[in-house]
mmCIF file with all atom_site columns, N, CA and C in Angstrom:
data_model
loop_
_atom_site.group_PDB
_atom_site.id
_atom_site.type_symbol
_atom_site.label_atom_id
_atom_site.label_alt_id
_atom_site.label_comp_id
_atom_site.label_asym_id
_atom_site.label_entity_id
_atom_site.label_seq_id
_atom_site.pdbx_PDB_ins_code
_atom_site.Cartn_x
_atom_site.Cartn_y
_atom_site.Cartn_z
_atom_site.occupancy
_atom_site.B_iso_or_equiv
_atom_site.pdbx_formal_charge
_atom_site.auth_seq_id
_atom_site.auth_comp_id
_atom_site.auth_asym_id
_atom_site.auth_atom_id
_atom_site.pdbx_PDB_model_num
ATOM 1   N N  . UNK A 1 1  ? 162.553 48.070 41.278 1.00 0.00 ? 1  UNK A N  1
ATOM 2   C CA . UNK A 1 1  ? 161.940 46.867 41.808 1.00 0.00 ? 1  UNK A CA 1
ATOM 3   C C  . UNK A 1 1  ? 160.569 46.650 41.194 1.00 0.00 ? 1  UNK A C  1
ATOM 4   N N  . UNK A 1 2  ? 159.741 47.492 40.702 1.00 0.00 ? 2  UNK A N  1
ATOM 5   C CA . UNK A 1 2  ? 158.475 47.631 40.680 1.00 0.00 ? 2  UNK A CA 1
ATOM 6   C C  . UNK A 1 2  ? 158.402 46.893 39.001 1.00 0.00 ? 2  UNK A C  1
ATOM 7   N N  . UNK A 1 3  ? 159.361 47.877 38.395 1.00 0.00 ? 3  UNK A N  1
ATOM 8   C CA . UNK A 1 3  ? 159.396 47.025 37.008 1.00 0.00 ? 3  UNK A CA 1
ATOM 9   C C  . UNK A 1 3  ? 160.094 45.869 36.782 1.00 0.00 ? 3  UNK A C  1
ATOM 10  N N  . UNK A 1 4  ? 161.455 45.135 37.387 1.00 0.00 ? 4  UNK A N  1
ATOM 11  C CA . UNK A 1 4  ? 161.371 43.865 37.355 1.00 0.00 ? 4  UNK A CA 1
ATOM 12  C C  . UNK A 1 4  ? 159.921 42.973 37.828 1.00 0.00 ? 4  UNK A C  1
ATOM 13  N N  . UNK A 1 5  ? 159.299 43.218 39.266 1.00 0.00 ? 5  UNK A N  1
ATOM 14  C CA . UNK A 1 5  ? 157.984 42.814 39.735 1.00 0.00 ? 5  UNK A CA 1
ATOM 15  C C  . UNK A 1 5  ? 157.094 42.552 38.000 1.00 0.00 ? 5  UNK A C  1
ATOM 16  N N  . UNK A 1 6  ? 156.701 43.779 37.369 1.00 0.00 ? 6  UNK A N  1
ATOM 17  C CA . UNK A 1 6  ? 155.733 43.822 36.496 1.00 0.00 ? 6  UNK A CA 1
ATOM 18  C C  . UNK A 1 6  ? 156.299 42.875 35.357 1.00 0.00 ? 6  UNK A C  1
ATOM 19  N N  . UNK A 1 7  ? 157.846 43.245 34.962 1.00 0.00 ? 7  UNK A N  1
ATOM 20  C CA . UNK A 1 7  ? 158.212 42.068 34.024 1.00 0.00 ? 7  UNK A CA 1
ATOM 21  C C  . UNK A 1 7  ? 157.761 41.072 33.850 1.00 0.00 ? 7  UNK A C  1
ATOM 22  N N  . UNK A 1 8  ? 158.255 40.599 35.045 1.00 0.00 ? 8  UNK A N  1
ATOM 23  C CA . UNK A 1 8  ? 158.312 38.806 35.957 1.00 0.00 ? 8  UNK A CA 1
ATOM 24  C C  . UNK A 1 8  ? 156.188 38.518 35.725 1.00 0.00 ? 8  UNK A C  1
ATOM 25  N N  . UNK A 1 9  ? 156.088 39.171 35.822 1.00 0.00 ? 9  UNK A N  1
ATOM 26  C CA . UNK A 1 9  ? 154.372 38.875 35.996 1.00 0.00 ? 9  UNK A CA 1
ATOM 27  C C  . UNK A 1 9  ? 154.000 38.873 34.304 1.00 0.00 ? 9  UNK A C  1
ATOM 28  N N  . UNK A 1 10 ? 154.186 40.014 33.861 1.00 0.00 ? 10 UNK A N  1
ATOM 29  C CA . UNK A 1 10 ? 154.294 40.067 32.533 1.00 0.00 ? 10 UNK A CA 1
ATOM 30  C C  . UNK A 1 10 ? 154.688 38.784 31.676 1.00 0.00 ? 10 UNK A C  1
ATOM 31  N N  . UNK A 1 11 ? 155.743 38.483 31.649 1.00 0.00 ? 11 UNK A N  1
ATOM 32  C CA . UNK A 1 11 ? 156.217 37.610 31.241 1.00 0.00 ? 11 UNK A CA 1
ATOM 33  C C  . UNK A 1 11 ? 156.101 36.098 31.551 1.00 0.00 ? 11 UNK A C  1
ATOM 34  N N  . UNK A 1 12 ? 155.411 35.902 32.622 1.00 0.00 ? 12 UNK A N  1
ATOM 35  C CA . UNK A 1 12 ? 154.824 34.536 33.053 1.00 0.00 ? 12 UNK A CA 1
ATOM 36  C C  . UNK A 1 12 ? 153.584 34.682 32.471 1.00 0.00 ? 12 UNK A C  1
ATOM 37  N N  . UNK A 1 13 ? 152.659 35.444 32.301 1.00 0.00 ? 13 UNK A N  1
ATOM 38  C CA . UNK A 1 13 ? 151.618 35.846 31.500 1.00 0.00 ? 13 UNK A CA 1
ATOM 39  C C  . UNK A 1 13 ? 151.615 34.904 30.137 1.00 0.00 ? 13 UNK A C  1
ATOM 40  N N  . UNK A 1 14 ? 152.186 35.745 29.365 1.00 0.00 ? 14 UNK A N  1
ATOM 41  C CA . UNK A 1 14 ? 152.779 35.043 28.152 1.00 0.00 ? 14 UNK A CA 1
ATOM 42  C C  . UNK A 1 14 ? 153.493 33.717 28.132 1.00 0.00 ? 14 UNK A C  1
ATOM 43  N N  . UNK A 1 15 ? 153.949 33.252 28.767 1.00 0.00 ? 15 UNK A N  1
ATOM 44  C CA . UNK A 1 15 ? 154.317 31.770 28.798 1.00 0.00 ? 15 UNK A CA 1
ATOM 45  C C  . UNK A 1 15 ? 153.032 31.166 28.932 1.00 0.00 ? 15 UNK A C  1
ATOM 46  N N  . UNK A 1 16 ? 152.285 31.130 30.812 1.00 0.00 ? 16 UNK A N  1
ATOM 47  C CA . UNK A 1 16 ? 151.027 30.699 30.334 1.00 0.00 ? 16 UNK A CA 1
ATOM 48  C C  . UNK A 1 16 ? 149.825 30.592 29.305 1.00 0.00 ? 16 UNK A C  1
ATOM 49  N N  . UNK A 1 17 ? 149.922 32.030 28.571 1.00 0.00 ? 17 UNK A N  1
ATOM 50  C CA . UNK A 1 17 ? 149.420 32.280 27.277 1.00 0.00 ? 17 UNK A CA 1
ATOM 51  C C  . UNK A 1 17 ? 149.789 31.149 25.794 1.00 0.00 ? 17 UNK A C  1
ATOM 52  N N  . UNK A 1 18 ? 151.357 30.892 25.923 1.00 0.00 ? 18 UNK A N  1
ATOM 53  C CA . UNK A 1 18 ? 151.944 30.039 25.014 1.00 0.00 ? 18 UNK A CA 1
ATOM 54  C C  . UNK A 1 18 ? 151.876 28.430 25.635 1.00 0.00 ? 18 UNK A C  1
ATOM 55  N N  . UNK A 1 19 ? 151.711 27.994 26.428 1.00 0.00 ? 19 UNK A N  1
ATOM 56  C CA . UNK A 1 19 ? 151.433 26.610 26.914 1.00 0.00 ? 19 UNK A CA 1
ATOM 57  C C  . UNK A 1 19 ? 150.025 26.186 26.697 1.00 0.00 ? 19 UNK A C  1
ATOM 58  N N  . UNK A 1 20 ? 149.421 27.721 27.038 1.00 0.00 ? 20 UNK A N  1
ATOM 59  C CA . UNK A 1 20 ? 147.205 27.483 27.010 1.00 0.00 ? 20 UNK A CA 1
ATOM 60  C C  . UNK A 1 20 ? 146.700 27.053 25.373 1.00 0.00 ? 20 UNK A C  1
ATOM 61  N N  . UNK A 1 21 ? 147.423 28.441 24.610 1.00 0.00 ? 21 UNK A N  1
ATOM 62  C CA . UNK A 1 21 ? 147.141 28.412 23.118 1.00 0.00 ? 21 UNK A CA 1
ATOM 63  C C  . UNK A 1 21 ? 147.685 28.080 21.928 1.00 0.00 ? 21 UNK A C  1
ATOM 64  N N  . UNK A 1 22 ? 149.558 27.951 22.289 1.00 0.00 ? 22 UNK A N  1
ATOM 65  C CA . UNK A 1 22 ? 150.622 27.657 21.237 1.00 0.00 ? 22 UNK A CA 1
ATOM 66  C C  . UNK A 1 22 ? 150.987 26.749 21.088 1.00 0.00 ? 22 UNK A C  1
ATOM 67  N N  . UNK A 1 23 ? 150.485 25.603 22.568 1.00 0.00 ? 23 UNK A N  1
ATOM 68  C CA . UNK A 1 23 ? 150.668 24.636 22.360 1.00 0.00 ? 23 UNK A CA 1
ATOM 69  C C  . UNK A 1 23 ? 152.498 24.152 22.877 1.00 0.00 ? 23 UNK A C  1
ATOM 70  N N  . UNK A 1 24 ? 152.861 25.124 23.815 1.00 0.00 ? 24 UNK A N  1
ATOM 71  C CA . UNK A 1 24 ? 154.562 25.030 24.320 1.00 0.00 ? 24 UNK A CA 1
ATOM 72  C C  . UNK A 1 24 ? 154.072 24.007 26.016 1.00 0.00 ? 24 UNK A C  1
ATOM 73  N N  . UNK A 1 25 ? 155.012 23.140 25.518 1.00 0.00 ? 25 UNK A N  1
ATOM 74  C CA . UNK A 1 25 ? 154.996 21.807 26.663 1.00 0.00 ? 25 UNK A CA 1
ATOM 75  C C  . UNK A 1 25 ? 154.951 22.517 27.669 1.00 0.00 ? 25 UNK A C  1
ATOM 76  N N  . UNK A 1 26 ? 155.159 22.194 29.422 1.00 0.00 ? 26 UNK A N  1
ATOM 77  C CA . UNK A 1 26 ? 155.114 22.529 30.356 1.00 0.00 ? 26 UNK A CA 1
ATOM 78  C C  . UNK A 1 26 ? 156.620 22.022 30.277 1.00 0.00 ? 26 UNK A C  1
ATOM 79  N N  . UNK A 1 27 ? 157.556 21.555 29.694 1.00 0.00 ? 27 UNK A N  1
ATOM 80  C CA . UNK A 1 27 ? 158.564 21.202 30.034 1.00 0.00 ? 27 UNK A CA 1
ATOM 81  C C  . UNK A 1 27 ? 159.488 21.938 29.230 1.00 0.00 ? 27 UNK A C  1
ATOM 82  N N  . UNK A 1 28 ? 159.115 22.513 28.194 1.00 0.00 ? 28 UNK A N  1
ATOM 83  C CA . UNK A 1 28 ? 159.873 23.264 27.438 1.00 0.00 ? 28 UNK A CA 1
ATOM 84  C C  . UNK A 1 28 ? 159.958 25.164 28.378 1.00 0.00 ? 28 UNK A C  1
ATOM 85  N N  . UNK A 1 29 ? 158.826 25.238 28.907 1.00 0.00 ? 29 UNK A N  1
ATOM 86  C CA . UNK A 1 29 ? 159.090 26.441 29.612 1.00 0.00 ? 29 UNK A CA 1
ATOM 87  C C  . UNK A 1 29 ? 159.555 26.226 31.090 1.00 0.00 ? 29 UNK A C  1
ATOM 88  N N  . UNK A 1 30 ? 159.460 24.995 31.719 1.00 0.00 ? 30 UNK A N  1
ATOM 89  C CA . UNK A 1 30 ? 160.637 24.731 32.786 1.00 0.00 ? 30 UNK A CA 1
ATOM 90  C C  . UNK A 1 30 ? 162.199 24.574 31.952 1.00 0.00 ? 30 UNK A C  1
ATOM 91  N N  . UNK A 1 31 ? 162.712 24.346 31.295 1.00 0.00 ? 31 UNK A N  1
ATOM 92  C CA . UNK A 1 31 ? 163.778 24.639 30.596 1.00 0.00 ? 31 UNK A CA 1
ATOM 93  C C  . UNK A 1 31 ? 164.168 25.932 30.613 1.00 0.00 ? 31 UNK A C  1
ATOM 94  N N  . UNK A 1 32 ? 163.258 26.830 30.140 1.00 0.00 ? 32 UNK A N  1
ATOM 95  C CA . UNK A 1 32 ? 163.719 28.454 29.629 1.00 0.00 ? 32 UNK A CA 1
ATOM 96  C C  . UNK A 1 32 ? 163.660 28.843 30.642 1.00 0.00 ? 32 UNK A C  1
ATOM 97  N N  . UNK A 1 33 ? 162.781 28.481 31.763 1.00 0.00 ? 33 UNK A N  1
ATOM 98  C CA . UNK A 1 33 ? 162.672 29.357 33.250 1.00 0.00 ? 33 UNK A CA 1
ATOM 99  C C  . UNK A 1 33 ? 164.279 29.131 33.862 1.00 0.00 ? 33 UNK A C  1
ATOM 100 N N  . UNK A 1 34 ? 164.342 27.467 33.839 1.00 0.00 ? 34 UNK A N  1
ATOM 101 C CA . UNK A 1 34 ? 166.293 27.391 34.329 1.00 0.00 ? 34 UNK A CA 1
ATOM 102 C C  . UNK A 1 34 ? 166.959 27.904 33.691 1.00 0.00 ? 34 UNK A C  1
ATOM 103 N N  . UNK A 1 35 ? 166.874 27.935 32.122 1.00 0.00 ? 35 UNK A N  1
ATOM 104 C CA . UNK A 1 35 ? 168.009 28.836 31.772 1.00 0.00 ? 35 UNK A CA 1
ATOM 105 C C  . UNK A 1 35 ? 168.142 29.933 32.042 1.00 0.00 ? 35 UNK A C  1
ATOM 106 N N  . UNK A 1 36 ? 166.674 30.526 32.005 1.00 0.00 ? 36 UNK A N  1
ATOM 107 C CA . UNK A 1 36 ? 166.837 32.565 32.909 1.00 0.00 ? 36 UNK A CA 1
ATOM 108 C C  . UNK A 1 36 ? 167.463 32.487 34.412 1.00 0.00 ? 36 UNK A C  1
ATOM 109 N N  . UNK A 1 37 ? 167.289 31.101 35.080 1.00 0.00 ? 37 UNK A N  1
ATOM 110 C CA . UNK A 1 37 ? 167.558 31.726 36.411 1.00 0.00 ? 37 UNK A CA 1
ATOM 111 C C  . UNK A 1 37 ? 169.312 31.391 36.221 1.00 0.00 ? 37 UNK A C  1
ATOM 112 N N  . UNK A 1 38 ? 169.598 30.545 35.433 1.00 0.00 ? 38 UNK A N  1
ATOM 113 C CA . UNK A 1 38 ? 171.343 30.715 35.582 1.00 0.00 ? 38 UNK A CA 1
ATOM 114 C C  . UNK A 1 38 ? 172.098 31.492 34.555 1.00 0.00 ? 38 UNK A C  1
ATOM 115 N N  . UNK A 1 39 ? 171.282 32.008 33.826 1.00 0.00 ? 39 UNK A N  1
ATOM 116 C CA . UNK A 1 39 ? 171.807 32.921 32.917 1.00 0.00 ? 39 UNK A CA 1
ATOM 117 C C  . UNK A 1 39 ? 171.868 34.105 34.081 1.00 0.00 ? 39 UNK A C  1
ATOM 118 N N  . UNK A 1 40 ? 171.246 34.434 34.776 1.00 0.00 ? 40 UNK A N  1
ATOM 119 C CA . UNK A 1 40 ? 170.969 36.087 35.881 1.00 0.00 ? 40 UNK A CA 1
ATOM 120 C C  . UNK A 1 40 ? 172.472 35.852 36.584 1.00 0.00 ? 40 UNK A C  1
ATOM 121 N N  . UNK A 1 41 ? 172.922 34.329 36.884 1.00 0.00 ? 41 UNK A N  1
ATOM 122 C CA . UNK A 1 41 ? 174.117 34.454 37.453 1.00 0.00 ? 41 UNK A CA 1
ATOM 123 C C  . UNK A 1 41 ? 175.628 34.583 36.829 1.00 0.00 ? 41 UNK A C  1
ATOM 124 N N  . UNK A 1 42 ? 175.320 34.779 35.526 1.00 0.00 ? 42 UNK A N  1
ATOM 125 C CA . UNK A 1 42 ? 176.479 34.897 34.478 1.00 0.00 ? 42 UNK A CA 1
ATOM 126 C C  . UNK A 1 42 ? 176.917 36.076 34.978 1.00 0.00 ? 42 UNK A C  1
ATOM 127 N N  . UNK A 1 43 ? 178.153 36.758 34.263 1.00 0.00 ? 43 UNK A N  1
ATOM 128 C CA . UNK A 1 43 ? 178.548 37.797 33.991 1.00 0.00 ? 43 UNK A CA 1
ATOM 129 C C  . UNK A 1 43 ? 177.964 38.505 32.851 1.00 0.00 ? 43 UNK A C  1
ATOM 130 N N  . UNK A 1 44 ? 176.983 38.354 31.962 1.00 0.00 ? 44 UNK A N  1
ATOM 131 C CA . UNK A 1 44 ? 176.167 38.911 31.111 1.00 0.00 ? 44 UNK A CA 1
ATOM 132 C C  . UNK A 1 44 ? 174.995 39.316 31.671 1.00 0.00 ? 44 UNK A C  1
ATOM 133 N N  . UNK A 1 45 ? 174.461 38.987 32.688 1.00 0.00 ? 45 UNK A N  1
ATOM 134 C CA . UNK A 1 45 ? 173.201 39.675 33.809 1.00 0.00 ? 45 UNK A CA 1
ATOM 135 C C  . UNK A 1 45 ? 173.103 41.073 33.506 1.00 0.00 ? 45 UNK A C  1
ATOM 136 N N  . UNK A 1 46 ? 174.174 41.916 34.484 1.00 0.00 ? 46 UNK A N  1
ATOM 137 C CA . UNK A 1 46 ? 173.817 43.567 34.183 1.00 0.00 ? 46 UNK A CA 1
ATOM 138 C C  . UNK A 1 46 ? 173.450 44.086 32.486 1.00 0.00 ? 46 UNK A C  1
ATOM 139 N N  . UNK A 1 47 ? 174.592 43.580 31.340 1.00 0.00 ? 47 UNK A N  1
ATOM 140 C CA . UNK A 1 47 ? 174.610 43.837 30.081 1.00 0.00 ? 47 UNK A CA 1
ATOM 141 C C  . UNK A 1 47 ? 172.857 43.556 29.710 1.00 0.00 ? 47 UNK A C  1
ATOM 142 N N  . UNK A 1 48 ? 171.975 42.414 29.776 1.00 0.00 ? 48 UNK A N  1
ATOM 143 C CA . UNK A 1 48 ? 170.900 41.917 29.620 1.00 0.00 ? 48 UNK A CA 1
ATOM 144 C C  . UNK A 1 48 ? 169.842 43.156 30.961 1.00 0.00 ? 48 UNK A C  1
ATOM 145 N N  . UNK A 1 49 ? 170.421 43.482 32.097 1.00 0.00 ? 49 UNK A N  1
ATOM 146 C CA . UNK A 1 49 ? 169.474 44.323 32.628 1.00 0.00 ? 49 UNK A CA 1
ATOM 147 C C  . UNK A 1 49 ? 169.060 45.470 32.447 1.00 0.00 ? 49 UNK A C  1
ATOM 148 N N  . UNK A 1 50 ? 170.407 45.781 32.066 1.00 0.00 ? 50 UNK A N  1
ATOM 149 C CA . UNK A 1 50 ? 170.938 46.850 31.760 1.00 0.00 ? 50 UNK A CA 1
ATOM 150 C C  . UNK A 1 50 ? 170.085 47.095 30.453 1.00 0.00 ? 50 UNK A C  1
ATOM 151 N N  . UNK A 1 51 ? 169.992 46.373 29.252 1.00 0.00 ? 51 UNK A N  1
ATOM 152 C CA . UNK A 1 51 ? 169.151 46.340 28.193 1.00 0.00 ? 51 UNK A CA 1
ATOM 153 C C  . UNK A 1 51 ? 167.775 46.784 28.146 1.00 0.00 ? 51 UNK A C  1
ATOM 154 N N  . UNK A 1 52 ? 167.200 45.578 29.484 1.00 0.00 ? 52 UNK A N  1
ATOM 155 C CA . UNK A 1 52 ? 165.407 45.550 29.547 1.00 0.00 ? 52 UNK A CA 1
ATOM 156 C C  . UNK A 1 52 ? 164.838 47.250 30.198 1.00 0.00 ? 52 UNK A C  1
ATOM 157 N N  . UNK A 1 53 ? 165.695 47.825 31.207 1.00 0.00 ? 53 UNK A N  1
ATOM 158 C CA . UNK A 1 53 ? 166.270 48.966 31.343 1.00 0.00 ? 53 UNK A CA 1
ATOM 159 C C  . UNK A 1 53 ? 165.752 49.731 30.020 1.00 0.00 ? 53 UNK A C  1
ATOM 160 N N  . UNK A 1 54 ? 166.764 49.967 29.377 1.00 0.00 ? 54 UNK A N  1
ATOM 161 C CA . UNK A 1 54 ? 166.846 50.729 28.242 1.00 0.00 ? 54 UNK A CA 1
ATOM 162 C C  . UNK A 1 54 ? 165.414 50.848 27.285 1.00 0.00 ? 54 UNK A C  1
ATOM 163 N N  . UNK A 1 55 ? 165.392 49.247 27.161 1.00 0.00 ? 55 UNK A N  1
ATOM 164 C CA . UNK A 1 55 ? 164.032 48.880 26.642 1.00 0.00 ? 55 UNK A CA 1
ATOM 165 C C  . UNK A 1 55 ? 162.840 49.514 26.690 1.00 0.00 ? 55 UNK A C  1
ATOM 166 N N  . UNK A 1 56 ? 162.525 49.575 28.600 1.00 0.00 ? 56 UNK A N  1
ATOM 167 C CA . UNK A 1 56 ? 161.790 50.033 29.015 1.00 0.00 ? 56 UNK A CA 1
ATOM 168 C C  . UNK A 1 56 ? 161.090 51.536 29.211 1.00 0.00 ? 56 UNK A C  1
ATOM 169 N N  . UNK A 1 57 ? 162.303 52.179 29.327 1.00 0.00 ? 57 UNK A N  1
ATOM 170 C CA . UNK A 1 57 ? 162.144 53.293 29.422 1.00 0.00 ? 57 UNK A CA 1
ATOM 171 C C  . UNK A 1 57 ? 161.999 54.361 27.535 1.00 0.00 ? 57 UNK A C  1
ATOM 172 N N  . UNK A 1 58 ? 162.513 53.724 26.700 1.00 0.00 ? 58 UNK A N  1
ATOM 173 C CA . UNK A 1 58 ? 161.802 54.064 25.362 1.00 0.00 ? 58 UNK A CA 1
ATOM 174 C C  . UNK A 1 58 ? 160.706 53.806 25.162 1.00 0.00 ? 58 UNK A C  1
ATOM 175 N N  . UNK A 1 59 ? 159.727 52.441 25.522 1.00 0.00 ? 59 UNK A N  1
ATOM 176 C CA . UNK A 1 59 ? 158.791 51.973 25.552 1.00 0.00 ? 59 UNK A CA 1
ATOM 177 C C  . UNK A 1 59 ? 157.959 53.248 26.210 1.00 0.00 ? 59 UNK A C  1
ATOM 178 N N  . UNK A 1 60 ? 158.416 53.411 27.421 1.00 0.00 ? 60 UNK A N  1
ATOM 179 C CA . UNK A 1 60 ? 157.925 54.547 28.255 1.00 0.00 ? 60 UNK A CA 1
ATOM 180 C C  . UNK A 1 60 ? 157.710 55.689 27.737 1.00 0.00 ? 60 UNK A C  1
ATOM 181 N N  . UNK A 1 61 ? 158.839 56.000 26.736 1.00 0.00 ? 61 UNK A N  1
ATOM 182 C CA . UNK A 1 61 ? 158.864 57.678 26.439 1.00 0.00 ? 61 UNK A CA 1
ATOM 183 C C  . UNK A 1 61 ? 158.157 57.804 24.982 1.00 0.00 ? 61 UNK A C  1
ATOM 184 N N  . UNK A 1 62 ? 157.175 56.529 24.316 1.00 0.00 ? 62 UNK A N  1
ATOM 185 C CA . UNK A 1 62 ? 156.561 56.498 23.543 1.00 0.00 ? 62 UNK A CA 1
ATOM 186 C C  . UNK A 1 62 ? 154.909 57.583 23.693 1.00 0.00 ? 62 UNK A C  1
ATOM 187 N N  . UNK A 1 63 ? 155.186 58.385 23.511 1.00 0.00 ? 63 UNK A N  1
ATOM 188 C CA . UNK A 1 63 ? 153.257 59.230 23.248 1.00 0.00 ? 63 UNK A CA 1
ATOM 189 C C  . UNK A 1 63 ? 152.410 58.582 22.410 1.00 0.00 ? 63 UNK A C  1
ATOM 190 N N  . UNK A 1 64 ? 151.182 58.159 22.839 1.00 0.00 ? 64 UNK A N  1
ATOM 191 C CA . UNK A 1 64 ? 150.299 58.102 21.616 1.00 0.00 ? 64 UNK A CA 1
ATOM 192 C C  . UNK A 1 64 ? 149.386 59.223 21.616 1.00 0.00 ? 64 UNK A C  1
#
């Protein structure tokens, strides 16, 4: 729960970041936000969670 939470924050971060400085419409990231929320209801959801998952935890097991 904690790392979807940080994602989700994470990742709205960077959108606001790309609307402030990149110059991405406010309507182009209401688009991608609907497509994430009906993409979560596909049958490709777990495969994609299952991923950020994976993702994450290499990210994690990185030492500097």
């Amino acid at each position: 729960m904690i790392l979807s939470i940080s994602g989700v924050v994470l990742l709205g971060i960077i959108a606001f970041l790309f609307c402030r400085k990149c110059g991405l419409k406010a309507s182009h990231a209401l688009v991608c936000a609907l497509f994430g929320f009906y993409l979560a209801g596909t049958a490709i959801a777990p495969s994609i969670s299952a991923g950020g998952a994976s993702l994450a935890s290499l990210l994690g097991g990185i030492k500097l």
